[in-house]
PDB file of C-alpha atoms in Angstrom:
ATOM      1  CA  MET H   7      60.722 -26.992 103.139  1.00 40.00           C
ATOM      2  CA  ILE H   8      63.724 -29.040 102.047  1.00 38.00           C
ATOM      3  CA  ALA H   9      64.793 -29.013  98.412  1.00 38.00           C
ATOM      4  CA  LEU H  10      66.815 -31.711  96.712  1.00 41.00           C
ATOM      5  CA  ALA H  11      68.545 -31.264  93.367  1.00 41.00           C
ATOM      6  CA  GLY H  12      68.533 -33.424  90.285  1.00 44.00           C
ATOM      7  CA  LEU H  13      70.944 -33.514  87.367  1.00 45.00           C
ATOM      8  CA  PHE H  14      70.507 -34.714  83.813  1.00 45.00           C
ATOM      9  CA  TRP H  15      73.386 -34.973  81.338  1.00 44.00           C
ATOM     10  CA  ALA H  16      72.781 -35.680  77.666  1.00 41.00           C
ATOM     11  CA  SER H  17      75.327 -35.761  74.890  1.00 36.00           C
ATOM     12  CA  LEU H  18      73.700 -34.663  71.642  1.00 34.00           C
ATOM     13  CA  VAL H  19      76.664 -35.374  69.378  1.00 31.00           C
ATOM     14  CA  LEU H  20      79.831 -37.113  70.527  1.00 28.00           C
ATOM     15  CA  VAL H  21      82.884 -36.203  68.461  1.00 29.00           C
ATOM     16  CA  PRO H  22      86.122 -37.304  70.172  1.00 28.00           C
ATOM     17  CA  GLY H  23      88.684 -34.538  70.409  1.00 30.00           C
ATOM     18  CA  PRO H  24      92.180 -34.452  71.907  1.00 32.00           C
ATOM     19  CA  GLY H  25      92.408 -36.805  74.861  1.00 31.00           C
ATOM     20  CA  GLY H  26      89.010 -38.307  74.034  1.00 29.00           C
ATOM     21  CA  GLN H  27      87.105 -35.246  75.231  1.00 30.00           C
ATOM     22  CA  ALA H  28      83.688 -34.650  73.689  1.00 29.00           C
ATOM     23  CA  VAL H  29      83.875 -31.313  71.924  1.00 31.00           C
ATOM     24  CA  ALA H  30      80.407 -31.219  70.321  1.00 38.00           C
ATOM     25  CA  GLY H  31      77.140 -29.841  71.694  1.00 55.00           C
ATOM     26  CA  ARG H  32      75.520 -31.231  74.810  1.00 79.00           C
ATOM     27  CA  LEU H  33      72.703 -30.623  77.260  1.00 83.00           C
ATOM     28  CA  VAL H  34      73.313 -30.519  80.999  1.00 85.00           C
ATOM     29  CA  MET H  35      70.042 -29.806  82.805  1.00 87.00           C
ATOM     30  CA  ASP H  36      70.247 -29.008  86.511  1.00 87.00           C
ATOM     31  CA  VAL H  37      66.932 -29.291  88.390  1.00 88.00           C
ATOM     32  CA  SER H  38      66.386 -28.177  91.985  1.00 87.00           C
ATOM     33  CA  GLY H  39      63.179 -27.456  93.841  1.00 87.00           C
ATOM     34  CA  ARG H  40      61.295 -26.526  96.966  1.00 89.00           C
ATOM     35  CA  ALA H  41      57.886 -27.533  98.306  1.00 90.00           C
ATOM     36  CA  GLN H  42      55.350 -25.757 100.477  1.00 89.00           C
ATOM     37  CA  VAL H  43      52.089 -27.007 101.994  1.00 88.00           C
ATOM     38  CA  LEU H  44      49.258 -24.629 101.092  1.00 85.00           C
ATOM     39  CA  GLY H  45      45.560 -25.285 101.690  1.00 82.00           C
ATOM     40  CA  GLY H  46      45.780 -29.060 101.517  1.00 84.00           C
ATOM     41  CA  LYS H  47      47.969 -28.984  98.402  1.00 90.00           C
ATOM     42  CA  ILE H  48      51.719 -29.223  97.876  1.00 91.00           C
ATOM     43  CA  ARG H  49      53.066 -26.309  95.868  1.00 93.00           C
ATOM     44  CA  ILE H  50      56.281 -27.251  94.083  1.00 94.00           C
ATOM     45  CA  VAL H  51      58.579 -24.685  92.523  1.00 94.00           C
ATOM     46  CA  LEU H  52      61.383 -26.079  90.370  1.00 93.00           C
ATOM     47  CA  THR H  53      64.406 -24.176  89.138  1.00 92.00           C
ATOM     48  CA  VAL H  54      65.677 -25.600  85.866  1.00 92.00           C
ATOM     49  CA  THR H  55      69.106 -24.441  84.664  1.00 91.00           C
ATOM     50  CA  ASN H  56      70.653 -25.274  81.314  1.00 91.00           C
ATOM     51  CA  ARG H  57      74.374 -25.751  82.007  1.00 87.00           C
ATOM     52  CA  GLY H  58      75.129 -27.142  78.560  1.00 87.00           C
ATOM     53  CA  ASP H  59      75.982 -25.398  75.318  1.00 87.00           C
ATOM     54  CA  GLU H  60      72.775 -26.180  73.399  1.00 89.00           C
ATOM     55  CA  PRO H  61      69.290 -24.690  73.938  1.00 92.00           C
ATOM     56  CA  ALA H  62      66.611 -26.819  75.593  1.00 92.00           C
ATOM     57  CA  LEU H  63      63.136 -26.678  74.074  1.00 94.00           C
ATOM     58  CA  GLU H  64      59.572 -27.206  75.371  1.00 96.00           C
ATOM     59  CA  ILE H  65      60.431 -27.541  79.065  1.00 95.00           C
ATOM     60  CA  GLN H  66      57.543 -28.709  81.245  1.00 97.00           C
ATOM     61  CA  ALA H  67      57.301 -30.409  84.651  1.00 95.00           C
ATOM     62  CA  GLU H  68      54.766 -32.907  85.964  1.00 95.00           C
ATOM     63  CA  ALA H  69      54.297 -34.476  89.388  1.00 94.00           C
ATOM     64  CA  LEU H  70      54.446 -38.279  89.360  1.00 92.00           C
ATOM     65  CA  GLY H  71      52.138 -40.434  91.445  1.00 85.00           C
ATOM     66  CA  ASP H  72      49.065 -38.196  91.023  1.00 84.00           C
ATOM     67  CA  PHE H  73      46.302 -39.052  88.536  1.00 83.00           C
ATOM     68  CA  PRO H  74      45.938 -37.087  86.413  1.00 88.00           C
ATOM     69  CA  ALA H  75      49.507 -35.791  86.774  1.00 89.00           C
ATOM     70  CA  PRO H  76      49.581 -32.036  87.554  1.00 93.00           C
ATOM     71  CA  LYS H  77      51.687 -30.123  85.034  1.00 96.00           C
ATOM     72  CA  SER H  78      53.407 -26.758  84.957  1.00 96.00           C
ATOM     73  CA  LEU H  79      53.160 -24.267  82.142  1.00 97.00           C
ATOM     74  CA  MET H  80      55.469 -24.998  79.218  1.00 97.00           C
ATOM     75  CA  VAL H  81      58.564 -22.877  78.544  1.00 97.00           C
ATOM     76  CA  GLU H  82      59.305 -22.855  74.833  1.00 97.00           C
ATOM     77  CA  ARG H  83      63.080 -22.291  74.966  1.00 97.00           C
ATOM     78  CA  LEU H  84      65.876 -22.171  77.537  1.00 95.00           C
ATOM     79  CA  GLU H  85      69.225 -20.881  76.311  1.00 95.00           C
ATOM     80  CA  PRO H  86      72.602 -22.173  77.589  1.00 93.00           C
ATOM     81  CA  GLY H  87      73.325 -20.628  80.994  1.00 93.00           C
ATOM     82  CA  GLY H  88      69.690 -19.664  81.488  1.00 96.00           C
ATOM     83  CA  SER H  89      67.333 -20.637  84.316  1.00 95.00           C
ATOM     84  CA  VAL H  90      63.568 -20.815  84.568  1.00 96.00           C
ATOM     85  CA  GLU H  91      61.075 -21.583  87.357  1.00 96.00           C
ATOM     86  CA  LEU H  92      58.317 -24.157  86.859  1.00 96.00           C
ATOM     87  CA  ASP H  93      55.356 -24.025  89.259  1.00 95.00           C
ATOM     88  CA  LEU H  94      52.797 -26.779  89.902  1.00 94.00           C
ATOM     89  CA  GLN H  95      50.527 -28.119  92.638  1.00 93.00           C
ATOM     90  CA  ALA H  96      50.255 -31.754  93.740  1.00 92.00           C
ATOM     91  CA  GLU H  97      48.306 -33.859  96.204  1.00 89.00           C
ATOM     92  CA  PRO H  98      49.859 -34.546  99.633  1.00 88.00           C
ATOM     93  CA  GLY H  99      51.404 -37.932 100.266  1.00 82.00           C
ATOM     94  CA  GLY H 100      49.190 -39.370 102.991  1.00 81.00           C
ATOM     95  CA  PRO H 101      47.243 -38.810 106.212  1.00 87.00           C
ATOM     96  CA  GLU H 102      50.013 -39.649 108.681  1.00 90.00           C
ATOM     97  CA  PRO H 103      52.240 -36.839 109.970  1.00 92.00           C
ATOM     98  CA  GLY H 104      55.849 -36.955 108.957  1.00 92.00           C
ATOM     99  CA  ALA H 105      58.199 -36.590 106.005  1.00 92.00           C
ATOM    100  CA  TYR H 106      57.202 -37.319 102.410  1.00 93.00           C
ATOM    101  CA  ILE H 107      58.885 -37.192  99.011  1.00 93.00           C
ATOM    102  CA  LYS H 108      57.327 -36.060  95.762  1.00 93.00           C
ATOM    103  CA  VAL H 109      59.067 -37.027  92.514  1.00 93.00           C
ATOM    104  CA  VAL H 110      58.771 -34.612  89.593  1.00 93.00           C
ATOM    105  CA  LEU H 111      59.512 -35.339  85.939  1.00 93.00           C
ATOM    106  CA  VAL H 112      60.870 -32.555  83.710  1.00 93.00           C
ATOM    107  CA  ASN H 113      60.252 -33.002  79.973  1.00 94.00           C
ATOM    108  CA  PHE H 114      62.269 -31.175  77.297  1.00 93.00           C
ATOM    109  CA  ARG H 115      63.755 -31.524  73.810  1.00 91.00           C
ATOM    110  CA  ASP H 116      67.121 -30.778  72.278  1.00 88.00           C
ATOM    111  CA  SER H 117      67.815 -28.770  69.133  1.00 86.00           C
ATOM    112  CA  LEU H 118      67.540 -31.970  67.058  1.00 86.00           C
ATOM    113  CA  ASN H 119      64.038 -32.510  68.494  1.00 88.00           C
ATOM    114  CA  HIS H 120      65.057 -35.549  70.572  1.00 87.00           C
ATOM    115  CA  PRO H 121      62.779 -35.863  73.643  1.00 89.00           C
ATOM    116  CA  PHE H 122      64.450 -36.116  77.061  1.00 89.00           C
ATOM    117  CA  THR H 123      63.253 -36.301  80.647  1.00 90.00           C
ATOM    118  CA  ALA H 124      64.900 -35.689  84.022  1.00 88.00           C
ATOM    119  CA  LEU H 125      63.784 -36.519  87.557  1.00 88.00           C
ATOM    120  CA  ALA H 126      63.939 -34.449  90.723  1.00 89.00           C
ATOM    121  CA  GLU H 127      62.825 -35.516  94.195  1.00 90.00           C
ATOM    122  CA  ILE H 128      61.336 -32.969  96.610  1.00 90.00           C
ATOM    123  CA  ARG H 129      61.076 -33.625 100.344  1.00 90.00           C
ATOM    124  CA  TYR H 130      58.360 -31.964 102.447  1.00 91.00           C
ATOM    125  CA  GLU H 131      56.818 -32.448 105.881  1.00 90.00           C
ATOM    126  CA  LEU H 132      53.250 -32.752 107.103  1.00 88.00           C
ATOM    127  CA  GLY H 133      53.500 -32.017 110.815  1.00 83.00           C
ATOM    128  CA  PRO H 134      56.217 -33.487 113.054  1.00 78.00           C
ATOM    129  CA  GLY H 135      58.514 -35.814 111.148  1.00 73.00           C
ATOM    130  CA  THR H 136      60.892 -38.606 111.997  1.00 79.00           C
ATOM    131  CA  GLU H 137      64.250 -39.605 110.575  1.00 87.00           C
ATOM    132  CA  SER H 138      64.508 -43.007 108.934  1.00 92.00           C
ATOM    133  CA  PRO H 139      66.974 -45.465 110.514  1.00 95.00           C
ATOM    134  CA  VAL H 140      67.312 -47.260 107.168  1.00 96.00           C
ATOM    135  CA  ILE H 141      70.723 -46.867 105.542  1.00 96.00           C
ATOM    136  CA  ALA H 142      70.735 -47.347 101.765  1.00 96.00           C
ATOM    137  CA  GLU H 143      73.821 -48.017  99.636  1.00 96.00           C
ATOM    138  CA  ALA H 144      73.704 -47.840  95.856  1.00 95.00           C
ATOM    139  CA  ARG H 145      76.258 -47.355  93.103  1.00 95.00           C
ATOM    140  CA  PRO H 146      76.004 -45.775  89.650  1.00 94.00           C
ATOM    141  CA  VAL H 147      75.191 -48.222  86.863  1.00 95.00           C
ATOM    142  CA  THR H 148      75.906 -48.499  83.164  1.00 95.00           C
ATOM    143  CA  LEU H 149      73.661 -50.262  80.671  1.00 94.00           C
ATOM    144  CA  SER H 150      72.887 -50.527  76.990  1.00 94.00           C
ATOM    145  CA  ASP H 151      69.602 -52.465  77.019  1.00 94.00           C
ATOM    146  CA  ARG H 152      68.940 -54.055  80.422  1.00 94.00           C
ATOM    147  CA  ARG H 153      70.537 -54.021  83.858  1.00 95.00           C
ATOM    148  CA  LEU H 154      69.759 -55.542  87.236  1.00 96.00           C
ATOM    149  CA  VAL H 155      70.081 -52.758  89.830  1.00 96.00           C
ATOM    150  CA  ARG H 156      70.887 -53.588  93.454  1.00 96.00           C
ATOM    151  CA  ILE H 157      70.529 -51.450  96.588  1.00 96.00           C
ATOM    152  CA  GLY H 158      71.760 -52.511 100.018  1.00 97.00           C
ATOM    153  CA  LEU H 159      69.393 -51.680 102.902  1.00 97.00           C
ATOM    154  CA  THR H 160      70.262 -51.840 106.621  1.00 97.00           C
ATOM    155  CA  ASN H 161      67.895 -51.164 109.515  1.00 97.00           C
ATOM    156  CA  GLN H 162      69.931 -49.425 112.216  1.00 95.00           C
ATOM    157  CA  GLY H 163      66.881 -48.829 114.391  1.00 93.00           C
ATOM    158  CA  GLN H 164      65.377 -50.737 117.305  1.00 93.00           C
ATOM    159  CA  GLU H 165      62.074 -51.808 115.719  1.00 94.00           C
ATOM    160  CA  THR H 166      61.006 -53.963 112.798  1.00 96.00           C
ATOM    161  CA  LEU H 167      60.130 -51.892 109.727  1.00 96.00           C
ATOM    162  CA  ASN H 168      58.004 -52.650 106.694  1.00 96.00           C
ATOM    163  CA  VAL H 169      59.620 -50.528 104.010  1.00 97.00           C
ATOM    164  CA  ARG H 170      57.568 -49.618 100.960  1.00 95.00           C
ATOM    165  CA  VAL H 171      59.680 -49.291  97.811  1.00 95.00           C
ATOM    166  CA  ARG H 172      58.778 -47.254  94.730  1.00 95.00           C
ATOM    167  CA  VAL H 173      61.018 -46.878  91.688  1.00 96.00           C
ATOM    168  CA  PHE H 174      60.771 -43.776  89.487  1.00 95.00           C
ATOM    169  CA  ALA H 175      62.524 -43.740  86.126  1.00 94.00           C
ATOM    170  CA  PRO H 176      62.582 -41.226  83.269  1.00 92.00           C
ATOM    171  CA  ARG H 177      60.394 -41.949  80.241  1.00 93.00           C
ATOM    172  CA  GLU H 178      63.387 -43.302  78.326  1.00 92.00           C
ATOM    173  CA  PHE H 179      63.488 -46.241  80.765  1.00 94.00           C
ATOM    174  CA  SER H 180      61.219 -48.935  82.117  1.00 95.00           C
ATOM    175  CA  ALA H 181      61.757 -50.071  85.698  1.00 95.00           C
ATOM    176  CA  ALA H 182      60.283 -53.100  87.411  1.00 94.00           C
ATOM    177  CA  GLN H 183      58.453 -52.260  90.637  1.00 91.00           C
ATOM    178  CA  PRO H 184      59.384 -54.441  93.642  1.00 86.00           C
ATOM    179  CA  GLY H 185      56.145 -55.948  94.880  1.00 76.00           C
ATOM    180  CA  GLY H 186      54.723 -55.059  98.289  1.00 77.00           C
ATOM    181  CA  SER H 187      57.052 -53.986 101.076  1.00 89.00           C
ATOM    182  CA  MET H 188      60.362 -55.230 102.444  1.00 95.00           C
ATOM    183  CA  LYS H 189      60.523 -56.339 106.073  1.00 96.00           C
ATOM    184  CA  LEU H 190      63.650 -55.245 107.933  1.00 97.00           C
ATOM    185  CA  ASP H 191      64.284 -56.440 111.480  1.00 97.00           C
ATOM    186  CA  PRO H 192      66.538 -54.393 113.803  1.00 96.00           C
ATOM    187  CA  GLY H 193      70.128 -54.660 112.595  1.00 96.00           C
ATOM    188  CA  GLN H 194      69.136 -56.643 109.512  1.00 97.00           C
ATOM    189  CA  SER H 195      70.628 -55.999 106.062  1.00 97.00           C
ATOM    190  CA  ARG H 196      68.925 -57.015 102.833  1.00 96.00           C
ATOM    191  CA  THR H 197      69.462 -56.403  99.135  1.00 96.00           C
ATOM    192  CA  LEU H 198      66.768 -54.763  97.062  1.00 95.00           C
ATOM    193  CA  SER H 199      66.981 -55.482  93.323  1.00 95.00           C
ATOM    194  CA  PHE H 200      64.966 -54.519  90.266  1.00 96.00           C
ATOM    195  CA  ASP H 201      65.329 -54.658  86.490  1.00 96.00           C
ATOM    196  CA  LEU H 202      65.956 -51.491  84.493  1.00 96.00           C
ATOM    197  CA  TRP H 203      65.464 -51.369  80.708  1.00 96.00           C
ATOM    198  CA  ASN H 204      66.594 -48.725  78.246  1.00 95.00           C
ATOM    199  CA  LEU H 205      63.701 -47.975  75.886  1.00 94.00           C
ATOM    200  CA  SER H 206      64.790 -44.919  73.922  1.00 89.00           C
ATOM    201  CA  GLY H 207      67.729 -43.258  75.681  1.00 88.00           C
ATOM    202  CA  LEU H 208      70.704 -42.128  73.623  1.00 85.00           C
ATOM    203  CA  ALA H 209      74.131 -43.637  74.219  1.00 87.00           C
ATOM    204  CA  GLY H 210      76.351 -41.255  76.190  1.00 85.00           C
ATOM    205  CA  SER H 211      73.458 -39.822  78.207  1.00 86.00           C
ATOM    206  CA  VAL H 212      73.283 -39.982  82.005  1.00 86.00           C
ATOM    207  CA  TYR H 213      69.904 -40.246  83.706  1.00 89.00           C
ATOM    208  CA  PRO H 214      68.897 -40.261  87.373  1.00 89.00           C
ATOM    209  CA  VAL H 215      66.686 -43.105  88.615  1.00 94.00           C
ATOM    210  CA  VAL H 216      65.012 -42.382  91.953  1.00 94.00           C
ATOM    211  CA  VAL H 217      64.031 -45.047  94.487  1.00 96.00           C
ATOM    212  CA  VAL H 218      61.752 -43.820  97.298  1.00 96.00           C
ATOM    213  CA  LEU H 219      61.782 -45.733 100.604  1.00 96.00           C
ATOM    214  CA  GLU H 220      58.888 -45.145 103.028  1.00 96.00           C
ATOM    215  CA  HIS H 221      57.761 -46.630 106.327  1.00 96.00           C
ATOM    216  CA  LEU H 222      55.807 -45.837 109.488  1.00 93.00           C
ATOM    217  CA  SER H 223      57.483 -45.533 112.875  1.00 89.00           C
ATOM    218  CA  HIS H 224      55.354 -44.924 115.985  1.00 86.00           C
ATOM    219  CA  GLY H 225      52.569 -43.474 113.869  1.00 87.00           C
ATOM    220  CA  ARG H 226      54.836 -41.113 111.914  1.00 92.00           C
ATOM    221  CA  HIS H 227      55.783 -41.336 108.295  1.00 94.00           C
ATOM    222  CA  ALA H 228      59.444 -41.467 107.238  1.00 95.00           C
ATOM    223  CA  ALA H 229      60.735 -41.195 103.687  1.00 95.00           C
ATOM    224  CA  GLN H 230      64.051 -41.025 101.889  1.00 94.00           C
ATOM    225  CA  ALA H 231      65.149 -41.021  98.268  1.00 94.00           C
ATOM    226  CA  VAL H 232      67.988 -43.046  96.783  1.00 95.00           C
ATOM    227  CA  ARG H 233      69.370 -41.530  93.584  1.00 92.00           C
ATOM    228  CA  ILE H 234      71.075 -43.861  91.098  1.00 94.00           C
ATOM    229  CA  MET H 235      72.836 -42.369  88.071  1.00 91.00           C
ATOM    230  CA  ALA H 236      72.449 -44.578  84.981  1.00 92.00           C
ATOM    231  CA  THR H 237      74.896 -44.080  82.103  1.00 91.00           C
ATOM    232  CA  LEU H 238      73.895 -45.418  78.692  1.00 91.00           C
ATOM    233  CA  THR H 239      76.432 -47.211  76.522  1.00 92.00           C
ATOM    234  CA  PRO H 240      75.995 -48.091  72.809  1.00 90.00           C
ATOM    235  CA  ARG H 241      73.569 -50.913  72.173  1.00 74.00           C
ATOM    236  CA  GLN H 242      75.173 -54.219  71.323  1.00 69.00           C
ATOM    237  CA  ASN H 243      74.865 -55.465  67.738  1.00 56.00           C
ATOM    238  CA  PRO H 244      73.852 -59.165  67.863  1.00 51.00           C
ATOM    239  CA  VAL H 245      75.137 -59.747  64.314  1.00 48.00           C
ATOM    240  CA  MET H 246      78.575 -58.208  64.794  1.00 45.00           C
ATOM    241  CA  ASN H 247      78.992 -59.715  68.270  1.00 46.00           C
ATOM    242  CA  HIS H 248      78.447 -63.227  66.870  1.00 47.00           C
ATOM    243  CA  LEU H 249      79.564 -62.737  63.295  1.00 48.00           C
ATOM    244  CA  GLU H 250      81.200 -66.177  63.075  1.00 63.00           C
ATOM    245  CA  TRP H 251      77.904 -67.844  64.035  1.00 62.00           C
ATOM    246  CA  TRP H 252      75.972 -65.972  61.370  1.00 55.00           C
ATOM    247  CA  LEU H 253      78.620 -66.775  58.704  1.00 66.00           C
ATOM    248  CA  ALA H 254      78.531 -70.449  59.662  1.00 68.00           C
ATOM    249  CA  ALA H 255      74.728 -70.451  59.431  1.00 66.00           C
ATOM    250  CA  ILE H 256      74.857 -68.833  55.970  1.00 75.00           C
ATOM    251  CA  VAL H 257      77.441 -71.349  54.730  1.00 69.00           C
ATOM    252  CA  LEU H 258      75.396 -74.267  56.117  1.00 72.00           C
ATOM    253  CA  THR H 259      72.241 -72.942  54.445  1.00 74.00           C
ATOM    254  CA  LEU H 260      74.058 -72.674  51.093  1.00 73.00           C
ATOM    255  CA  ILE H 261      75.394 -76.234  51.437  1.00 74.00           C
ATOM    256  CA  LEU H 262      71.900 -77.546  52.162  1.00 71.00           C
ATOM    257  CA  LEU H 263      70.450 -75.675  49.174  1.00 73.00           C
ATOM    258  CA  ILE H 264      73.166 -76.997  46.821  1.00 73.00           C
ATOM    259  CA  GLY H 265      72.701 -80.513  48.159  1.00 68.00           C
ATOM    260  CA  ALA H 266      68.964 -80.299  47.581  1.00 66.00           C
ATOM    261  CA  GLN H 267      69.586 -79.230  43.982  1.00 68.00           C
ATOM    262  CA  PHE H 268      71.828 -82.275  43.352  1.00 65.00           C
ATOM    263  CA  ARG H 269      69.283 -84.648  44.895  1.00 65.00           C
ATOM    264  CA  THR H 270      66.545 -83.379  42.618  1.00 62.00           C
ATOM    265  CA  GLY H 271      68.783 -83.464  39.562  1.00 56.00           C
ATOM    266  CA  GLY H 272      68.709 -79.753  39.176  1.00 50.00           C
ATOM    267  CA  ARG H 273      64.942 -79.853  38.490  1.00 53.00           C
ATOM    268  CA  PRO H 274      62.913 -76.953  39.962  1.00 52.00           C
TER     269      PRO H 274
END
């Protein structure tokens, strides 16, 4: 089966050094995997490698899209440079033959007990597959609170496709799900867009967001994953960004209060 890799980068403490380089601790979690069809189930084996210089704690994987979500056993600690395998079983994608993608979420914590998650997408096949003629173009994004994400889709095939779109984000984010499916005629290009919100991610961290595109072609299932790397920037401070407005409002409030005192003759 085909394995696709995922990468999570988290800066635990950013202390600028010479040339602006971050010299403090960080987590860099590399996730790759493979899938195998066994007895009507999909066995997924993930290899998680800590390429940072801080230990990762309480590492556990779960398969998204299944209810309840199958989970691997938890690994209590993964030292820098170390690797560990996480094993879990999930339900197959559907009855049609072809290619499918399973998205897996890896949960872990840093040495300061901050929770983090990382995504990895695993491709597998149920019988003869077919390649998707849909070309997807996406760029990395940066955001502090909210961002509109756009993906360009082009159907280079000879038949009209109804493309189902599913967005998978780490727990630190919330992603709007595009409703229904997107119709793509032969040669047609369209833009897929969805909102992405930062709920609890730390500034300086980089997270993968995975968009899965699926459609049927001549009775066979086709699937591909679009990986978008989202970099978090510091949240904007509404007071400091509009300090002159707040100062003007305070001054106006004081003027109104003083004026009210004069009108009442200083009586309470």
